[in-house]
């Protein structure tokens, strides 16, 4: 496979829109770099799909971003990070191009969680696929063996957000229901990870119903901090990233639909182009 070797943007991939929260956090901290966002909106959501399907879809997206000039790709999607990242890193990169890198969003959160919890009981709110993968517990306990992790799937939270209902009274019911369920499973939880990149848009509701003293951990700032540290430690990768402060957006769905929904996440108008992965 002949991939472009000249420097290019940082790729950010998500099955839909949620990765825009990750991209926003990264750009706040590292505005000088160029970015390329790819949303596989035509095949979203990934949360309930099998490991093999998520792996195949994610692999296609990563290859497309490589072909468009990216040397580093961030999987700004918890489901893709949970179900596809390890396979792509271990199975595909050595064959495709051993000099390119793919990073996920679970590890950065796992790295910091030990400093955030005092009770050593952590909760996870995420999609069904991320919870069932057990990836958060495995990553956290590799680094912090004394921390227990309890997960609850929130299948309706993403549709609520993408239908622009995050501020509606109906959202209150589903947010409270899942928070109450999580705390019933483990009343000692003092820290809750929002393990889906959509969920920060429900933060006002989450803070309204979470028990006093329980910390809520969105991912974007930790992913951004981790990426900054990674680039400082890997100058060979950093040198392959262009720095013009630009960002391009691509979707496998209708660009106008993406542009409209992206406003919910970015609060700005963007230019979007359609792209095929299959």
PDB file of C-alpha atoms in Angstrom:
ATOM      1  CA  UNK A   1       0.000   0.000   0.000  1.00  0.00           C
ATOM      2  CA  UNK A   2       1.489   3.310  -1.125  1.00  0.00           C
ATOM      3  CA  UNK A   3       0.588   5.873   1.505  1.00  0.00           C
ATOM      4  CA  UNK A   4       1.609   9.540   1.323  1.00  0.00           C
ATOM      5  CA  UNK A   5       4.784  10.167   3.302  1.00  0.00           C
ATOM      6  CA  UNK A   6       4.736  13.960   3.539  1.00  0.00           C
ATOM      7  CA  UNK A   7       3.487  15.531   6.805  1.00  0.00           C
ATOM      8  CA  UNK A   8      -0.295  15.728   7.226  1.00  0.00           C
ATOM      9  CA  UNK A   9      -3.059  16.455   9.759  1.00  0.00           C
ATOM     10  CA  UNK A  10      -4.020  14.529  12.893  1.00  0.00           C
ATOM     11  CA  UNK A  11      -6.962  12.280  12.074  1.00  0.00           C
ATOM     12  CA  UNK A  12      -9.889  11.996  14.478  1.00  0.00           C
ATOM     13  CA  UNK A  13     -12.420   9.249  13.808  1.00  0.00           C
ATOM     14  CA  UNK A  14     -15.809   8.568  15.354  1.00  0.00           C
ATOM     15  CA  UNK A  15     -18.821   6.512  14.375  1.00  0.00           C
ATOM     16  CA  UNK A  16     -20.852   9.721  14.489  1.00  0.00           C
ATOM     17  CA  UNK A  17     -20.800  13.070  16.218  1.00  0.00           C
ATOM     18  CA  UNK A  18     -19.542  12.329  19.731  1.00  0.00           C
ATOM     19  CA  UNK A  19     -15.897  12.494  18.715  1.00  0.00           C
ATOM     20  CA  UNK A  20     -16.450  16.189  18.030  1.00  0.00           C
ATOM     21  CA  UNK A  21     -16.258  16.718  21.800  1.00  0.00           C
ATOM     22  CA  UNK A  22     -12.838  15.008  21.765  1.00  0.00           C
ATOM     23  CA  UNK A  23     -11.714  17.056  18.760  1.00  0.00           C
ATOM     24  CA  UNK A  24     -12.896  20.268  20.449  1.00  0.00           C
ATOM     25  CA  UNK A  25     -10.926  19.461  23.603  1.00  0.00           C
ATOM     26  CA  UNK A  26      -7.794  18.666  21.607  1.00  0.00           C
ATOM     27  CA  UNK A  27      -8.050  21.833  19.527  1.00  0.00           C
ATOM     28  CA  UNK A  28      -8.511  23.951  22.661  1.00  0.00           C
ATOM     29  CA  UNK A  29      -5.161  22.677  23.972  1.00  0.00           C
ATOM     30  CA  UNK A  30      -3.315  22.182  20.681  1.00  0.00           C
ATOM     31  CA  UNK A  31      -4.746  24.748  18.218  1.00  0.00           C
ATOM     32  CA  UNK A  32      -1.601  24.977  16.107  1.00  0.00           C
ATOM     33  CA  UNK A  33      -1.956  21.554  14.456  1.00  0.00           C
ATOM     34  CA  UNK A  34      -4.079  20.599  11.458  1.00  0.00           C
ATOM     35  CA  UNK A  35      -6.931  18.121  11.961  1.00  0.00           C
ATOM     36  CA  UNK A  36      -9.132  15.903   9.829  1.00  0.00           C
ATOM     37  CA  UNK A  37     -12.388  14.633  11.348  1.00  0.00           C
ATOM     38  CA  UNK A  38     -14.172  11.635   9.854  1.00  0.00           C
ATOM     39  CA  UNK A  39     -17.629  10.572  11.059  1.00  0.00           C
ATOM     40  CA  UNK A  40     -19.059   7.261   9.844  1.00  0.00           C
ATOM     41  CA  UNK A  41     -22.577   8.596  10.355  1.00  0.00           C
ATOM     42  CA  UNK A  42     -24.106   6.409   7.641  1.00  0.00           C
ATOM     43  CA  UNK A  43     -23.341   3.292   9.721  1.00  0.00           C
ATOM     44  CA  UNK A  44     -23.751   4.739  13.218  1.00  0.00           C
ATOM     45  CA  UNK A  45     -24.315   3.843  15.965  1.00  0.00           C
ATOM     46  CA  UNK A  46     -21.542   1.332  16.640  1.00  0.00           C
ATOM     47  CA  UNK A  47     -22.515   0.715  20.282  1.00  0.00           C
ATOM     48  CA  UNK A  48     -24.587  -2.444  19.730  1.00  0.00           C
ATOM     49  CA  UNK A  49     -22.552  -3.894  16.836  1.00  0.00           C
ATOM     50  CA  UNK A  50     -20.297  -6.955  17.158  1.00  0.00           C
ATOM     51  CA  UNK A  51     -16.553  -6.766  17.780  1.00  0.00           C
ATOM     52  CA  UNK A  52     -15.798  -7.953  14.232  1.00  0.00           C
ATOM     53  CA  UNK A  53     -18.070  -5.414  12.540  1.00  0.00           C
ATOM     54  CA  UNK A  54     -16.740  -2.522  14.636  1.00  0.00           C
ATOM     55  CA  UNK A  55     -13.186  -3.646  13.851  1.00  0.00           C
ATOM     56  CA  UNK A  56     -13.859  -3.808  10.095  1.00  0.00           C
ATOM     57  CA  UNK A  57     -15.598  -0.417  10.004  1.00  0.00           C
ATOM     58  CA  UNK A  58     -12.905   1.236  12.135  1.00  0.00           C
ATOM     59  CA  UNK A  59     -10.119  -0.296  10.052  1.00  0.00           C
ATOM     60  CA  UNK A  60     -11.700   1.116   6.884  1.00  0.00           C
ATOM     61  CA  UNK A  61     -11.859   4.587   8.438  1.00  0.00           C
ATOM     62  CA  UNK A  62      -8.262   4.468   9.690  1.00  0.00           C
ATOM     63  CA  UNK A  63      -7.020   3.389   6.247  1.00  0.00           C
ATOM     64  CA  UNK A  64      -8.968   6.220   4.624  1.00  0.00           C
ATOM     65  CA  UNK A  65      -7.406   8.775   6.986  1.00  0.00           C
ATOM     66  CA  UNK A  66      -3.954   7.316   6.288  1.00  0.00           C
ATOM     67  CA  UNK A  67      -4.622   7.599   2.549  1.00  0.00           C
ATOM     68  CA  UNK A  68      -5.612  11.244   3.020  1.00  0.00           C
ATOM     69  CA  UNK A  69      -2.275  12.023   4.658  1.00  0.00           C
ATOM     70  CA  UNK A  70      -2.660  11.352   8.387  1.00  0.00           C
ATOM     71  CA  UNK A  71       0.253   9.700  10.205  1.00  0.00           C
ATOM     72  CA  UNK A  72      -1.547   9.725  13.564  1.00  0.00           C
ATOM     73  CA  UNK A  73      -5.217   8.830  14.078  1.00  0.00           C
ATOM     74  CA  UNK A  74      -7.199   9.247  17.303  1.00  0.00           C
ATOM     75  CA  UNK A  75     -10.200   6.960  17.721  1.00  0.00           C
ATOM     76  CA  UNK A  76     -12.487   9.563  19.299  1.00  0.00           C
ATOM     77  CA  UNK A  77     -15.043   6.825  19.899  1.00  0.00           C
ATOM     78  CA  UNK A  78     -15.215   4.634  22.990  1.00  0.00           C
ATOM     79  CA  UNK A  79     -16.793   1.691  21.151  1.00  0.00           C
ATOM     80  CA  UNK A  80     -14.075   1.708  18.467  1.00  0.00           C
ATOM     81  CA  UNK A  81     -11.406   2.120  21.152  1.00  0.00           C
ATOM     82  CA  UNK A  82     -12.866  -0.811  23.087  1.00  0.00           C
ATOM     83  CA  UNK A  83     -13.524  -3.180  20.194  1.00  0.00           C
ATOM     84  CA  UNK A  84     -11.007  -2.328  17.474  1.00  0.00           C
ATOM     85  CA  UNK A  85      -7.972  -0.415  18.742  1.00  0.00           C
ATOM     86  CA  UNK A  86      -5.878  -3.340  19.969  1.00  0.00           C
ATOM     87  CA  UNK A  87      -6.433  -5.364  16.786  1.00  0.00           C
ATOM     88  CA  UNK A  88      -5.509  -2.424  14.572  1.00  0.00           C
ATOM     89  CA  UNK A  89      -2.383  -1.663  16.623  1.00  0.00           C
ATOM     90  CA  UNK A  90      -1.165  -5.248  16.808  1.00  0.00           C
ATOM     91  CA  UNK A  91      -2.477  -6.836  13.601  1.00  0.00           C
ATOM     92  CA  UNK A  92      -2.700  -4.068  11.018  1.00  0.00           C
ATOM     93  CA  UNK A  93      -0.147  -1.322  11.649  1.00  0.00           C
ATOM     94  CA  UNK A  94       2.924  -3.612  11.311  1.00  0.00           C
ATOM     95  CA  UNK A  95       1.641  -4.591   7.839  1.00  0.00           C
ATOM     96  CA  UNK A  96       0.215  -1.243   6.681  1.00  0.00           C
ATOM     97  CA  UNK A  97       2.954   1.067   7.951  1.00  0.00           C
ATOM     98  CA  UNK A  98       4.847   0.469  11.185  1.00  0.00           C
ATOM     99  CA  UNK A  99       5.627   4.194  11.449  1.00  0.00           C
ATOM    100  CA  UNK A 100       1.984   5.270  11.714  1.00  0.00           C
ATOM    101  CA  UNK A 101       0.068   5.386  14.981  1.00  0.00           C
ATOM    102  CA  UNK A 102      -3.525   4.877  16.143  1.00  0.00           C
ATOM    103  CA  UNK A 103      -4.513   5.919  19.686  1.00  0.00           C
ATOM    104  CA  UNK A 104      -7.779   5.563  21.624  1.00  0.00           C
ATOM    105  CA  UNK A 105      -9.705   7.420  24.310  1.00  0.00           C
ATOM    106  CA  UNK A 106      -9.866   4.758  27.045  1.00  0.00           C
ATOM    107  CA  UNK A 107      -6.213   4.635  28.097  1.00  0.00           C
ATOM    108  CA  UNK A 108      -5.872   8.388  28.883  1.00  0.00           C
ATOM    109  CA  UNK A 109      -8.866   8.186  31.238  1.00  0.00           C
ATOM    110  CA  UNK A 110      -7.544   5.008  32.841  1.00  0.00           C
ATOM    111  CA  UNK A 111      -4.191   6.673  33.486  1.00  0.00           C
ATOM    112  CA  UNK A 112      -5.643   9.536  35.536  1.00  0.00           C
ATOM    113  CA  UNK A 113      -8.475   7.755  37.331  1.00  0.00           C
ATOM    114  CA  UNK A 114      -6.263   6.572  40.201  1.00  0.00           C
ATOM    115  CA  UNK A 115      -5.631  10.208  41.143  1.00  0.00           C
ATOM    116  CA  UNK A 116      -9.335  11.104  40.996  1.00  0.00           C
ATOM    117  CA  UNK A 117     -10.969   8.438  43.177  1.00  0.00           C
ATOM    118  CA  UNK A 118     -10.508   8.239  46.937  1.00  0.00           C
ATOM    119  CA  UNK A 119     -12.928   5.393  47.663  1.00  0.00           C
ATOM    120  CA  UNK A 120     -11.299   3.301  44.853  1.00  0.00           C
ATOM    121  CA  UNK A 121     -14.825   2.596  43.549  1.00  0.00           C
ATOM    122  CA  UNK A 122     -15.415   3.951  40.029  1.00  0.00           C
ATOM    123  CA  UNK A 123     -18.579   3.994  37.942  1.00  0.00           C
ATOM    124  CA  UNK A 124     -18.848   3.897  34.161  1.00  0.00           C
ATOM    125  CA  UNK A 125     -21.733   5.198  32.053  1.00  0.00           C
ATOM    126  CA  UNK A 126     -21.333   4.170  28.411  1.00  0.00           C
ATOM    127  CA  UNK A 127     -22.874   2.423  25.420  1.00  0.00           C
ATOM    128  CA  UNK A 128     -23.784  -1.246  25.624  1.00  0.00           C
ATOM    129  CA  UNK A 129     -20.776  -2.189  23.476  1.00  0.00           C
ATOM    130  CA  UNK A 130     -18.278  -0.332  25.656  1.00  0.00           C
ATOM    131  CA  UNK A 131     -19.713  -1.726  28.904  1.00  0.00           C
ATOM    132  CA  UNK A 132     -19.816  -5.316  27.575  1.00  0.00           C
ATOM    133  CA  UNK A 133     -16.266  -5.088  26.238  1.00  0.00           C
ATOM    134  CA  UNK A 134     -14.984  -4.640  29.824  1.00  0.00           C
ATOM    135  CA  UNK A 135     -12.214  -2.472  28.358  1.00  0.00           C
ATOM    136  CA  UNK A 136     -12.375   0.226  31.009  1.00  0.00           C
ATOM    137  CA  UNK A 137     -12.079  -2.212  33.891  1.00  0.00           C
ATOM    138  CA  UNK A 138      -9.193  -4.049  32.220  1.00  0.00           C
ATOM    139  CA  UNK A 139      -7.274  -0.858  31.424  1.00  0.00           C
ATOM    140  CA  UNK A 140      -7.895   0.707  34.827  1.00  0.00           C
ATOM    141  CA  UNK A 141      -6.956  -2.403  36.794  1.00  0.00           C
ATOM    142  CA  UNK A 142      -3.747  -2.820  34.801  1.00  0.00           C
ATOM    143  CA  UNK A 143      -2.658   0.553  36.138  1.00  0.00           C
ATOM    144  CA  UNK A 144      -4.616   0.653  39.422  1.00  0.00           C
ATOM    145  CA  UNK A 145      -5.306  -2.931  40.604  1.00  0.00           C
ATOM    146  CA  UNK A 146      -7.101  -1.712  43.746  1.00  0.00           C
ATOM    147  CA  UNK A 147      -9.801   0.207  41.828  1.00  0.00           C
ATOM    148  CA  UNK A 148     -13.123  -1.546  41.185  1.00  0.00           C
ATOM    149  CA  UNK A 149     -15.185  -0.537  38.137  1.00  0.00           C
ATOM    150  CA  UNK A 150     -18.962  -0.876  37.777  1.00  0.00           C
ATOM    151  CA  UNK A 151     -20.552  -0.135  34.407  1.00  0.00           C
ATOM    152  CA  UNK A 152     -24.105   0.677  33.311  1.00  0.00           C
ATOM    153  CA  UNK A 153     -25.199   0.981  29.678  1.00  0.00           C
ATOM    154  CA  UNK A 154     -27.256   4.038  28.705  1.00  0.00           C
ATOM    155  CA  UNK A 155     -28.768   3.064  25.333  1.00  0.00           C
ATOM    156  CA  UNK A 156     -31.097   6.060  24.996  1.00  0.00           C
ATOM    157  CA  UNK A 157     -28.657   8.826  25.892  1.00  0.00           C
ATOM    158  CA  UNK A 158     -27.103   9.118  22.415  1.00  0.00           C
ATOM    159  CA  UNK A 159     -30.467   9.355  20.573  1.00  0.00           C
ATOM    160  CA  UNK A 160     -31.619  11.972  23.083  1.00  0.00           C
ATOM    161  CA  UNK A 161     -28.535  14.085  22.349  1.00  0.00           C
ATOM    162  CA  UNK A 162     -28.538  13.628  18.577  1.00  0.00           C
ATOM    163  CA  UNK A 163     -32.220  14.578  18.427  1.00  0.00           C
ATOM    164  CA  UNK A 164     -31.361  17.808  20.263  1.00  0.00           C
ATOM    165  CA  UNK A 165     -33.383  16.772  23.323  1.00  0.00           C
ATOM    166  CA  UNK A 166     -30.558  17.046  25.877  1.00  0.00           C
ATOM    167  CA  UNK A 167     -32.236  20.053  27.518  1.00  0.00           C
ATOM    168  CA  UNK A 168     -35.757  18.589  27.453  1.00  0.00           C
ATOM    169  CA  UNK A 169     -37.670  17.435  30.556  1.00  0.00           C
ATOM    170  CA  UNK A 170     -37.806  13.933  29.071  1.00  0.00           C
ATOM    171  CA  UNK A 171     -34.027  13.646  29.316  1.00  0.00           C
ATOM    172  CA  UNK A 172     -34.240  14.053  33.105  1.00  0.00           C
ATOM    173  CA  UNK A 173     -36.011  10.723  33.506  1.00  0.00           C
ATOM    174  CA  UNK A 174     -33.401   8.697  31.608  1.00  0.00           C
ATOM    175  CA  UNK A 175     -30.413  10.454  33.180  1.00  0.00           C
ATOM    176  CA  UNK A 176     -31.724   9.976  36.723  1.00  0.00           C
ATOM    177  CA  UNK A 177     -32.695   6.366  35.998  1.00  0.00           C
ATOM    178  CA  UNK A 178     -29.163   5.338  34.941  1.00  0.00           C
ATOM    179  CA  UNK A 179     -27.405   7.286  37.700  1.00  0.00           C
ATOM    180  CA  UNK A 180     -29.676   5.706  40.312  1.00  0.00           C
ATOM    181  CA  UNK A 181     -29.081   2.248  38.804  1.00  0.00           C
ATOM    182  CA  UNK A 182     -25.304   2.724  38.928  1.00  0.00           C
ATOM    183  CA  UNK A 183     -25.291   3.883  42.544  1.00  0.00           C
ATOM    184  CA  UNK A 184     -27.536   0.988  43.583  1.00  0.00           C
ATOM    185  CA  UNK A 185     -24.988  -1.439  42.122  1.00  0.00           C
ATOM    186  CA  UNK A 186     -22.167   0.173  44.120  1.00  0.00           C
ATOM    187  CA  UNK A 187     -23.064   2.858  46.697  1.00  0.00           C
ATOM    188  CA  UNK A 188     -19.334   3.477  47.368  1.00  0.00           C
ATOM    189  CA  UNK A 189     -18.683   4.974  43.929  1.00  0.00           C
ATOM    190  CA  UNK A 190     -17.120   8.434  44.242  1.00  0.00           C
ATOM    191  CA  UNK A 191     -16.076   8.943  40.612  1.00  0.00           C
ATOM    192  CA  UNK A 192     -18.097   8.349  37.429  1.00  0.00           C
ATOM    193  CA  UNK A 193     -16.526   8.158  33.969  1.00  0.00           C
ATOM    194  CA  UNK A 194     -18.621   9.355  31.053  1.00  0.00           C
ATOM    195  CA  UNK A 195     -17.490   6.598  28.706  1.00  0.00           C
ATOM    196  CA  UNK A 196     -19.188   7.946  25.609  1.00  0.00           C
ATOM    197  CA  UNK A 197     -18.116  11.117  23.866  1.00  0.00           C
ATOM    198  CA  UNK A 198     -21.734  12.277  23.499  1.00  0.00           C
ATOM    199  CA  UNK A 199     -22.455  12.296  27.206  1.00  0.00           C
ATOM    200  CA  UNK A 200     -20.829  15.635  28.188  1.00  0.00           C
ATOM    201  CA  UNK A 201     -23.757  17.308  26.433  1.00  0.00           C
ATOM    202  CA  UNK A 202     -25.958  15.901  29.213  1.00  0.00           C
ATOM    203  CA  UNK A 203     -23.699  17.336  31.917  1.00  0.00           C
ATOM    204  CA  UNK A 204     -26.275  19.808  33.352  1.00  0.00           C
ATOM    205  CA  UNK A 205     -28.741  16.935  33.880  1.00  0.00           C
ATOM    206  CA  UNK A 206     -26.040  14.603  35.216  1.00  0.00           C
ATOM    207  CA  UNK A 207     -24.872  17.181  37.758  1.00  0.00           C
ATOM    208  CA  UNK A 208     -28.505  17.752  38.757  1.00  0.00           C
ATOM    209  CA  UNK A 209     -29.081  14.110  39.719  1.00  0.00           C
ATOM    210  CA  UNK A 210     -25.676  12.786  40.764  1.00  0.00           C
ATOM    211  CA  UNK A 211     -25.172  12.289  44.490  1.00  0.00           C
ATOM    212  CA  UNK A 212     -23.267  15.043  46.322  1.00  0.00           C
ATOM    213  CA  UNK A 213     -19.521  14.493  46.416  1.00  0.00           C
ATOM    214  CA  UNK A 214     -19.412  12.219  43.364  1.00  0.00           C
ATOM    215  CA  UNK A 215     -16.996  13.453  40.702  1.00  0.00           C
ATOM    216  CA  UNK A 216     -17.972  13.301  37.015  1.00  0.00           C
ATOM    217  CA  UNK A 217     -15.126  12.619  34.578  1.00  0.00           C
ATOM    218  CA  UNK A 218     -15.621  13.650  30.931  1.00  0.00           C
ATOM    219  CA  UNK A 219     -12.830  12.505  28.655  1.00  0.00           C
ATOM    220  CA  UNK A 220     -11.906  15.353  26.337  1.00  0.00           C
ATOM    221  CA  UNK A 221      -9.455  17.195  28.597  1.00  0.00           C
ATOM    222  CA  UNK A 222      -7.637  13.999  29.571  1.00  0.00           C
ATOM    223  CA  UNK A 223      -7.381  12.845  25.948  1.00  0.00           C
ATOM    224  CA  UNK A 224      -6.007  16.255  24.982  1.00  0.00           C
ATOM    225  CA  UNK A 225      -3.461  16.242  27.820  1.00  0.00           C
ATOM    226  CA  UNK A 226      -2.428  12.696  26.926  1.00  0.00           C
ATOM    227  CA  UNK A 227      -1.990  13.611  23.259  1.00  0.00           C
ATOM    228  CA  UNK A 228       0.133  16.645  24.135  1.00  0.00           C
ATOM    229  CA  UNK A 229       2.355  14.439  26.305  1.00  0.00           C
ATOM    230  CA  UNK A 230       2.514  11.754  23.588  1.00  0.00           C
ATOM    231  CA  UNK A 231       3.690  14.242  20.950  1.00  0.00           C
ATOM    232  CA  UNK A 232       6.330  15.630  23.313  1.00  0.00           C
ATOM    233  CA  UNK A 233       7.616  12.098  23.906  1.00  0.00           C
ATOM    234  CA  UNK A 234       7.486  11.093  20.215  1.00  0.00           C
ATOM    235  CA  UNK A 235       9.076  13.868  18.123  1.00  0.00           C
ATOM    236  CA  UNK A 236       9.280  11.512  15.141  1.00  0.00           C
ATOM    237  CA  UNK A 237       5.452  11.504  15.034  1.00  0.00           C
ATOM    238  CA  UNK A 238       5.096  15.185  15.900  1.00  0.00           C
ATOM    239  CA  UNK A 239       7.353  16.107  12.974  1.00  0.00           C
ATOM    240  CA  UNK A 240       4.889  14.416  10.603  1.00  0.00           C
ATOM    241  CA  UNK A 241       1.990  16.709  11.599  1.00  0.00           C
ATOM    242  CA  UNK A 242       1.339  19.929   9.709  1.00  0.00           C
ATOM    243  CA  UNK A 243       0.758  23.106  11.705  1.00  0.00           C
ATOM    244  CA  UNK A 244      -1.574  25.586  10.030  1.00  0.00           C
ATOM    245  CA  UNK A 245      -4.408  25.573  12.596  1.00  0.00           C
ATOM    246  CA  UNK A 246      -6.884  24.119  10.084  1.00  0.00           C
ATOM    247  CA  UNK A 247      -9.600  21.506  10.453  1.00  0.00           C
ATOM    248  CA  UNK A 248     -11.413  19.532   7.739  1.00  0.00           C
ATOM    249  CA  UNK A 249     -14.613  17.549   8.268  1.00  0.00           C
ATOM    250  CA  UNK A 250     -15.823  14.459   6.390  1.00  0.00           C
ATOM    251  CA  UNK A 251     -18.904  12.270   6.811  1.00  0.00           C
ATOM    252  CA  UNK A 252     -20.197   9.081   5.198  1.00  0.00           C
ATOM    253  CA  UNK A 253     -23.706  10.555   5.497  1.00  0.00           C
ATOM    254  CA  UNK A 254     -25.333  13.654   4.057  1.00  0.00           C
ATOM    255  CA  UNK A 255     -23.015  16.654   4.621  1.00  0.00           C
ATOM    256  CA  UNK A 256     -25.916  19.040   5.275  1.00  0.00           C
ATOM    257  CA  UNK A 257     -27.318  16.724   7.930  1.00  0.00           C
ATOM    258  CA  UNK A 258     -23.874  16.418   9.546  1.00  0.00           C
ATOM    259  CA  UNK A 259     -23.388  20.186   9.479  1.00  0.00           C
ATOM    260  CA  UNK A 260     -26.723  20.742  11.205  1.00  0.00           C
ATOM    261  CA  UNK A 261     -26.105  18.147  13.919  1.00  0.00           C
ATOM    262  CA  UNK A 262     -22.492  19.215  14.435  1.00  0.00           C
ATOM    263  CA  UNK A 263     -23.794  22.580  15.656  1.00  0.00           C
ATOM    264  CA  UNK A 264     -25.080  20.784  18.771  1.00  0.00           C
ATOM    265  CA  UNK A 265     -21.495  19.775  19.599  1.00  0.00           C
ATOM    266  CA  UNK A 266     -19.387  22.639  18.252  1.00  0.00           C
ATOM    267  CA  UNK A 267     -21.726  25.680  18.375  1.00  0.00           C
ATOM    268  CA  UNK A 268     -20.301  26.877  15.061  1.00  0.00           C
ATOM    269  CA  UNK A 269     -20.872  26.394  11.344  1.00  0.00           C
ATOM    270  CA  UNK A 270     -18.411  24.125   9.538  1.00  0.00           C
ATOM    271  CA  UNK A 271     -17.773  22.970   5.990  1.00  0.00           C
ATOM    272  CA  UNK A 272     -18.332  19.238   5.528  1.00  0.00           C
ATOM    273  CA  UNK A 273     -17.638  16.903   2.611  1.00  0.00           C
ATOM    274  CA  UNK A 274     -19.046  13.467   1.873  1.00  0.00           C
ATOM    275  CA  UNK A 275     -16.716  10.464   1.735  1.00  0.00           C
ATOM    276  CA  UNK A 276     -17.185   6.738   1.056  1.00  0.00           C
ATOM    277  CA  UNK A 277     -15.480   4.055   3.130  1.00  0.00           C
ATOM    278  CA  UNK A 278     -16.713   0.872   1.474  1.00  0.00           C
TER     279      UNK A 278
END
